[in-house]
Every structure is written in C-alpha cells, then in structure tokens.
Amino acid sequence: MPATSRRFLLAAVPVGLPKESDFKLVEAPLPAPDPGQVVVKTVYLSVDPYMRGRITGVRTYADPVHVGELMVGGTVGQVIESRDPSLQPGDYVVGAWGWQDHVSAPAAYLRKLNPQVAPVSTALGVLGMPGMTAYFGFLDLCQPKAGETVVVSGAAGAVGSLVGQIAKIKDCRVIGIAGADDKITYIVNDLGYDSAFNYKTTTDYGARLKDLCPKGIDCYFDNVGGVISDAVFTLLNPFARVSVCGQISQYNLQSPEQGPRLLSQILVKQLKVEGFIVTRFQERWAQGIAQMAQWMKEGRIKYHEDIVEGFENTPRAFIDMLEGKNTGKMLVKA
Ligand code: NAP
C-alpha cells in the first residue's frame, strides 16, 4: 500500500469557464485502514457538470467545495488492502471518494461491482448516476406515450444519449439537439434518433424545431436551458411534460441571463414542468440499473465513453467536458 495519495484540491473559485490553475495537485498521507475499512486504488474518475455548481462557493442542493478542499466526484477503483470481510483485494468498487488516486474508506460506503455484467467504467455512466438520471428523470417525469414527440437537449452527452434511446424504446419520435456535426451523425445513425440538429450552426432554433416536430412537442428533456429551451417551450403541446434535468448553458455565466417569461406558456398549455435531483430516486436505483443492463444486453441501449488517460489530467478532462469535447460519458483513467 502506498504511503501517500495524490489529490486535487480546489485552488480558486473559478470565474467563468474553469481553468486548470483553479485546481492544485498535492500529495497527502494515506492512512492505514481501520477495521471495517479498505484501501482502494482509483481506476476511473467521473467528471460531471454538477461539479461546476459545487465550486461556485455557494450552496445549491449540496454544500460547496471550499478552496483548499478535495474535489468531489464519483469514482471506480480496485481494492488493494482490506480489513472488512465483505471486500477482498482485487475486487472492483464504485463510490464517491473524489479526485484522489488512492483512498482508505469504510467498506460500507462502497458498492462492489461485477465485471462480468459490464465493464466497471459503466458504473459511472450508463449503469450509474448518469444512467439513472436518464432513466428516472425521463420515464418518471415525462411519462412518455407511444407516438409522442420527444425533444432532448444535450442529446449526445452521458445523460442525453441515453434519454433519446429510452424514448425510442418507448416508441416515441425523438429529436436531439447537440453542439457538433459528428455528435448529430452519432445520435441519428448509431443511437436511432429520428432527427437532430447542431445548435452551434443553426440560427433559428424555433424554425428548425417546427420543421422537425410537425405535430408539436409532447415531452422535453432539458439538459441545457437558455435560448435552446426558450425555443422548445413555444412549441410544446397542451399537457406536455418538461423534465428539467440540467441548465449547463448557464453554469459558467458570471451574471444571470435575462430570458423570456414562460409562465404564461405553462398556464395556457397546462404544462407540467418539473425539476429533479437524481438522488431522489436512490431507493429505486437497483431496479433502474437492472433494466438498463437488460436493455444493453438486448442491444437496445448503446453507450459511448470518452476516456482521458492519466490522473493528472482530471482538471483538463473536466474543462473539456464543459466545453463539449465529449460524446457520451467523459471519464478519466487514473
Ligand atoms: P454531458 O452532456 O455528457 O456533457 C456536458 C455537455 O453539455 C457537453 O458535452 C456539451 O455538449 C453541452 N454543453 C456545454 N455547454 C453548453 C451550452 N452552452 N449550451 C448547450 N450545451 C452545452 O453531461 P451529463 O453528465 O450528461 O449532464 C447533462 C446535463 O444533465 C447537465 O446539465 C447536468 O448538470 C445535468 N445532470 C443533472 C442531474 C440531476 O440529478 N438533475 C444528474 C446528472 C446530470 P454540446 O457539444 O452538445 O454542446
């Protein structure tokens, strides 16, 4: 077992898009495990949009990471020493020990993975938090019916790429919005979206959506907010459902954007607009993971991972994800 662990601390509260210098790599002593604890070597780190919200210095739905503290995050690793009978050296586990390359942690905080079911990296993507966000955030909140039109923003990312496929499984017509031509090709040709457009090269989102959604929009899974969502809202059908999952277009802004006032749309069309945090569904995750794994086995759900090599590149991978350089789930291989 190594004597120390490398870890990234928050060095400064980012202004706008984070910079690599907002994070500091340090080496800290790795405590020997107490009874009930294990030592884990990090294999994969997840970089996720919610981390941007955690480093604003302000409490959102969770406490912020303060300057000088360890960066939070989901992680997969391999047990290298154990003082708990439930885990043996060599076992793979998933947990949330943040941006560090080794940890001594209570075994009870870790979930053992079965590498026979799926590659262990999927515990941070399709069979983990993003997968459950797509599964429950779409099915529970949007209640899709066969034949309905579903629009997904952030459609080629970790969550969005799964929402579109779940909507296809439910026999919906699915339109995706994403920020690169290769992402559009991927979601239409590989994932089965009915149509999609690149918001970075489209000038009139409303007109494009009107073309692609001649019967209006029944369900909107919103990953991005901002002007994209403003355009979707005007085309929602009466009694449409909106799942507000993320607002990534707003996360790096230094002052709030002024948008149109949409409450009258909610009123006159009798819309259901609901936000959620995926941990709301924690007690049903096992059921959701089992269903996603089954769909994967049947070839009905595909996933893509963009894997950045090297623990030291974690801040870069995080920034690249915020800038849209990922297709599917962005991970770091430590
Ligand atoms: P992701 O989509 O894999 O990665 C982020 C993507 O956001 C980028 O690839 C980029 O794709 C897009 N993006 C960046 N800036 C944008 C902008 N200004 N306008 C539009 N799109 C922009 O990330 P994810 O993990 O799947 O998360 C997607 C969303 O779900 C995020 O908003 C996140 O906060 C939210 N989320 C919510 C929960 C919850 O519990 N509610 C849980 C997980 C995630 P493009 O190339 O398409 O721009």
XYZ file of C-alpha atoms and ligand atoms in Angstrom:
382
model
C 0.000 0.000 0.000
C 1.460 3.431 -0.917
C 2.223 5.864 1.906
C 0.590 8.780 0.143
C -2.313 9.629 -2.132
C -2.296 12.244 -4.897
C -5.318 14.504 -4.753
C -6.717 17.585 -6.454
C -7.873 20.394 -4.202
C -9.884 23.410 -5.280
C -7.297 26.207 -5.534
C -9.632 29.056 -6.515
C -13.338 29.621 -7.147
C -13.476 29.702 -10.977
C -14.677 32.795 -12.760
C -16.486 31.753 -15.944
C -15.118 28.594 -17.553
C -12.798 26.886 -15.018
C -9.036 26.903 -15.684
C -6.520 24.187 -14.799
C -4.959 26.602 -12.279
C -8.256 26.559 -10.312
C -7.145 23.099 -9.099
C -3.995 22.123 -7.226
C -2.348 18.695 -7.179
C -0.989 17.746 -3.741
C 0.286 14.619 -2.067
C -1.270 13.661 1.278
C -0.587 10.787 3.700
C -2.736 7.710 3.021
C -3.924 6.403 6.403
C -3.697 2.662 7.097
C -7.198 1.145 7.064
C -9.089 0.781 10.354
C -11.228 -2.302 10.971
C -14.184 -2.151 8.551
C -12.143 -0.137 6.035
C -10.426 -0.925 2.755
C -7.703 0.754 0.701
C -8.760 1.382 -2.889
C -6.656 2.346 -5.896
C -8.643 4.636 -8.204
C -9.140 3.226 -11.696
C -11.704 5.654 -13.203
C -12.791 9.140 -12.185
C -16.004 10.726 -13.404
C -16.076 14.382 -14.440
C -19.611 15.777 -14.408
C -21.360 19.113 -14.980
C -22.686 19.211 -11.382
C -19.095 19.699 -10.203
C -19.214 23.198 -11.729
C -22.091 24.017 -9.376
C -20.149 22.704 -6.399
C -17.239 25.107 -6.921
C -19.152 28.369 -7.013
C -18.655 28.947 -3.290
C -22.450 28.940 -2.824
C -24.727 26.183 -1.513
C -27.088 24.793 -4.183
C -28.709 21.439 -3.396
C -25.426 20.416 -1.751
C -22.678 22.147 0.199
C -19.957 23.773 -1.910
C -16.371 22.557 -2.085
C -14.372 25.331 -0.436
C -10.953 26.496 -1.584
C -8.348 24.090 -0.163
C -10.781 21.147 -0.027
C -10.689 17.887 -2.011
C -12.712 17.921 -5.256
C -15.794 15.720 -5.008
C -16.751 13.107 -7.578
C -17.805 9.578 -8.447
C -15.010 7.017 -8.706
C -14.368 3.369 -9.544
C -11.406 1.563 -8.075
C -9.802 -1.726 -7.118
C -9.359 -2.861 -3.526
C -5.659 -3.324 -2.688
C -5.970 -3.992 1.048
C -8.997 -4.975 3.126
C -9.934 -5.023 6.788
C -13.549 -5.885 6.058
C -14.832 -9.369 5.218
C -17.219 -8.048 2.522
C -14.389 -6.978 0.177
C -11.189 -8.716 -0.934
C -8.081 -7.354 -2.671
C -8.797 -7.350 -6.413
C -12.491 -6.510 -6.023
C -13.784 -3.538 -8.022
C -15.946 -0.977 -6.235
C -17.785 2.239 -7.032
C -18.019 5.135 -4.620
C -17.559 8.871 -4.350
C -14.108 9.460 -2.935
C -13.415 12.387 -5.279
C -10.342 13.410 -7.213
C -7.705 11.270 -5.460
C -5.767 8.289 -6.724
C -5.982 6.178 -3.521
C -8.317 6.208 -0.563
C -8.829 4.442 2.772
C -12.593 4.225 3.137
C -15.272 2.318 5.052
C -16.344 -0.729 3.027
C -19.952 0.194 3.817
C -19.623 3.335 1.654
C -18.650 1.304 -1.419
C -20.673 -0.823 -3.806
C -18.985 -3.964 -5.147
C -19.078 -4.315 -8.947
C -19.353 -7.446 -11.021
C -17.024 -7.033 -14.043
C -18.808 -9.983 -15.703
C -22.017 -7.926 -16.053
C -20.423 -4.912 -17.780
C -17.076 -3.062 -17.872
C -16.555 -1.444 -14.459
C -16.368 2.046 -16.027
C -20.102 1.822 -16.762
C -20.789 2.219 -13.026
C -20.005 5.917 -13.596
C -22.115 6.176 -16.753
C -24.879 4.080 -18.243
C -25.135 1.847 -15.138
C -24.510 4.655 -12.663
C -25.609 8.177 -11.812
C -25.995 9.495 -15.415
C -27.893 6.351 -16.433
C -30.275 6.689 -13.507
C -30.715 10.393 -14.293
C -31.820 9.471 -17.807
C -33.971 6.533 -16.718
C -35.941 8.061 -13.851
C -35.687 11.687 -14.964
C -37.283 10.827 -18.287
C -39.670 7.974 -17.509
C -40.987 9.224 -14.167
C -41.238 12.903 -15.021
C -42.183 12.825 -18.718
C -44.425 9.721 -18.647
C -43.909 9.242 -22.424
C -46.566 7.550 -24.547
C -46.012 5.713 -27.836
C -46.187 8.029 -30.826
C -45.397 11.198 -28.863
C -42.688 13.638 -29.941
C -39.769 13.950 -27.513
C -37.042 16.603 -27.724
C -33.754 16.092 -25.876
C -31.167 18.863 -25.453
C -27.581 17.931 -24.601
C -28.571 14.949 -26.708
C -25.155 13.372 -27.289
C -23.845 13.556 -23.710
C -23.800 10.994 -20.917
C -27.426 11.570 -19.883
C -28.948 12.831 -23.144
C -27.620 9.992 -25.307
C -29.459 7.554 -23.021
C -32.692 9.560 -22.784
C -33.083 9.502 -26.575
C -32.625 5.742 -26.688
C -35.088 5.154 -23.840
C -37.591 7.333 -25.700
C -37.111 5.157 -28.801
C -37.689 2.026 -26.692
C -40.983 3.665 -25.668
C -41.844 4.124 -29.379
C -41.617 7.896 -29.380
C -40.421 10.153 -32.182
C -37.146 11.621 -30.882
C -35.393 14.841 -31.876
C -31.963 15.689 -30.469
C -30.095 18.970 -30.101
C -26.305 18.902 -29.701
C -23.279 21.053 -30.454
C -21.226 19.287 -33.150
C -21.895 17.657 -36.526
C -20.189 14.392 -35.524
C -22.480 14.234 -32.472
C -25.515 14.701 -34.725
C -24.329 11.884 -37.006
C -23.710 9.650 -33.968
C -27.107 10.115 -32.325
C -29.041 9.671 -35.570
C -27.024 6.870 -37.213
C -25.863 4.920 -34.154
C -28.455 5.675 -31.463
C -31.602 5.837 -33.585
C -32.735 9.434 -33.000
C -35.260 10.288 -35.729
C -33.617 13.636 -36.383
C -31.269 16.143 -34.781
C -29.589 19.488 -35.332
C -26.407 21.270 -34.349
C -27.309 24.331 -32.264
C -23.929 25.897 -32.987
C -24.553 26.069 -36.739
C -28.332 26.670 -36.658
C -29.514 30.256 -36.442
C -33.273 29.900 -35.958
C -33.908 27.102 -33.421
C -37.673 27.699 -33.453
C -37.953 27.298 -37.230
C -35.754 24.183 -37.213
C -37.796 22.605 -34.419
C -41.035 23.436 -36.206
C -39.760 21.588 -39.303
C -38.667 18.572 -37.280
C -41.719 18.444 -34.980
C -44.766 18.971 -37.246
C -47.100 17.652 -34.519
C -45.559 19.827 -31.795
C -43.599 18.580 -28.775
C -45.094 16.370 -26.060
C -42.022 15.772 -23.873
C -38.902 17.879 -23.410
C -35.874 16.549 -21.523
C -33.878 19.676 -20.770
C -30.151 19.337 -20.113
C -29.104 22.828 -21.145
C -31.653 25.613 -20.538
C -31.097 29.073 -22.054
C -32.147 30.024 -25.569
C -32.456 26.387 -26.704
C -35.122 25.723 -24.072
C -36.862 29.027 -24.829
C -37.317 27.832 -28.423
C -38.589 24.397 -27.363
C -41.127 25.895 -24.948
C -43.011 27.791 -27.629
C -43.677 24.510 -29.497
C -44.865 22.443 -26.550
C -48.309 20.889 -26.966
C -51.095 21.257 -24.398
C -50.382 18.987 -21.413
C -46.745 18.483 -22.480
C -44.262 17.405 -19.810
C -40.870 19.020 -19.256
C -38.166 17.290 -17.209
C -35.700 19.951 -16.072
C -32.527 17.925 -15.606
C -29.740 20.468 -16.147
C -29.051 24.030 -17.258
C -25.463 23.687 -18.438
C -25.665 26.714 -20.746
C -25.884 28.816 -17.575
C -23.226 27.196 -15.370
C -20.267 29.377 -16.420
C -22.149 32.663 -16.667
C -20.974 35.475 -14.421
C -24.396 37.111 -14.279
C -27.823 35.535 -14.886
C -29.188 35.675 -18.433
C -32.453 37.542 -18.987
C -34.871 35.155 -20.647
C -38.439 35.380 -21.870
C -41.129 34.918 -19.222
C -42.540 31.450 -19.845
C -45.022 31.051 -17.004
C -47.914 32.057 -19.278
C -46.971 29.150 -21.581
C -47.209 26.838 -18.569
C -50.605 28.303 -17.746
C -52.311 28.323 -21.127
C -50.942 24.958 -22.277
C -51.395 23.383 -18.836
C -47.811 22.109 -18.907
C -46.117 20.025 -16.265
C -42.599 21.386 -15.718
C -40.629 19.583 -13.024
C -37.036 19.710 -11.864
C -35.327 16.820 -10.120
C -32.104 15.689 -8.484
C -31.310 12.074 -9.296
C -30.695 11.108 -5.667
C -34.493 11.443 -5.235
C -34.712 8.005 -6.878
C -31.859 6.387 -4.891
C -34.068 3.685 -3.410
C -35.030 2.512 -6.919
C -31.536 2.632 -8.469
C -31.068 -1.155 -8.291
C -34.244 -1.587 -10.355
C -33.151 1.093 -12.846
C -29.649 -0.369 -13.220
C -31.094 -3.849 -13.784
C -33.394 -2.530 -16.547
C -30.616 -0.562 -18.261
C -28.306 -3.621 -18.094
C -31.052 -5.759 -19.633
C -31.597 -3.249 -22.470
C -27.826 -3.158 -23.056
C -27.770 -6.964 -23.281
C -30.605 -6.839 -25.810
C -28.689 -4.244 -27.867
C -31.398 -1.619 -27.310
C -29.173 0.727 -25.300
C -25.706 1.664 -26.552
C -23.210 3.817 -24.725
C -20.013 5.660 -25.564
C -17.213 6.696 -23.235
C -14.538 9.316 -23.911
C -11.639 8.275 -21.688
C -8.781 10.673 -20.875
C -5.620 8.868 -19.742
C -3.807 9.963 -16.570
C -4.982 11.084 -13.141
C -3.052 14.354 -13.551
C -5.306 15.249 -16.496
C -8.525 15.253 -14.423
C -8.972 19.072 -14.385
C -8.360 19.214 -18.159
C -10.946 16.471 -18.744
C -13.450 18.349 -16.591
C -12.939 21.569 -18.563
C -13.073 19.708 -21.893
C -16.418 18.175 -20.871
C -17.826 21.603 -20.011
C -16.685 22.790 -23.450
C -18.471 19.901 -25.183
C -15.426 17.888 -26.266
C -17.062 14.644 -25.075
C -19.515 12.329 -26.773
C -21.284 10.171 -24.202
C -19.622 9.861 -20.798
C -16.382 11.706 -20.064
C -14.091 9.680 -17.787
C -10.501 9.790 -16.603
C -8.448 6.583 -16.381
C -6.116 7.097 -13.420
P -22.670 15.685 -20.818
O -23.886 16.024 -21.610
O -22.007 14.387 -21.040
O -21.567 16.818 -21.008
C -21.888 18.164 -20.988
C -22.340 18.624 -22.388
O -23.017 19.853 -22.266
C -21.185 18.940 -23.319
O -20.689 17.790 -23.958
C -21.821 19.934 -24.289
O -22.311 19.248 -25.429
C -23.011 20.503 -23.512
N -22.874 21.953 -23.331
C -21.850 22.642 -22.786
N -22.105 23.956 -22.815
C -23.309 24.101 -23.418
C -24.111 25.234 -23.761
N -23.718 26.486 -23.500
N -25.294 25.016 -24.386
C -25.707 23.768 -24.652
N -24.988 22.648 -24.352
C -23.806 22.831 -23.742
O -23.035 15.855 -19.279
P -24.086 14.976 -18.468
O -23.398 14.393 -17.312
O -24.813 14.101 -19.412
O -25.088 16.091 -17.914
C -26.032 16.683 -18.798
C -26.900 17.652 -18.002
O -27.615 16.929 -17.010
C -26.136 18.731 -17.279
O -26.855 19.940 -17.328
C -26.092 18.232 -15.850
O -25.953 19.268 -14.910
C -27.413 17.529 -15.746
N -27.494 16.457 -14.752
C -28.499 16.566 -13.830
C -28.667 15.579 -12.882
C -29.809 15.706 -11.903
O -29.846 14.987 -10.912
N -30.760 16.599 -12.174
C -27.795 14.485 -12.852
C -26.792 14.395 -13.827
C -26.653 15.395 -14.778
P -22.610 20.009 -26.813
O -21.482 19.679 -27.726
O -23.909 19.423 -27.245
O -22.664 21.482 -26.524
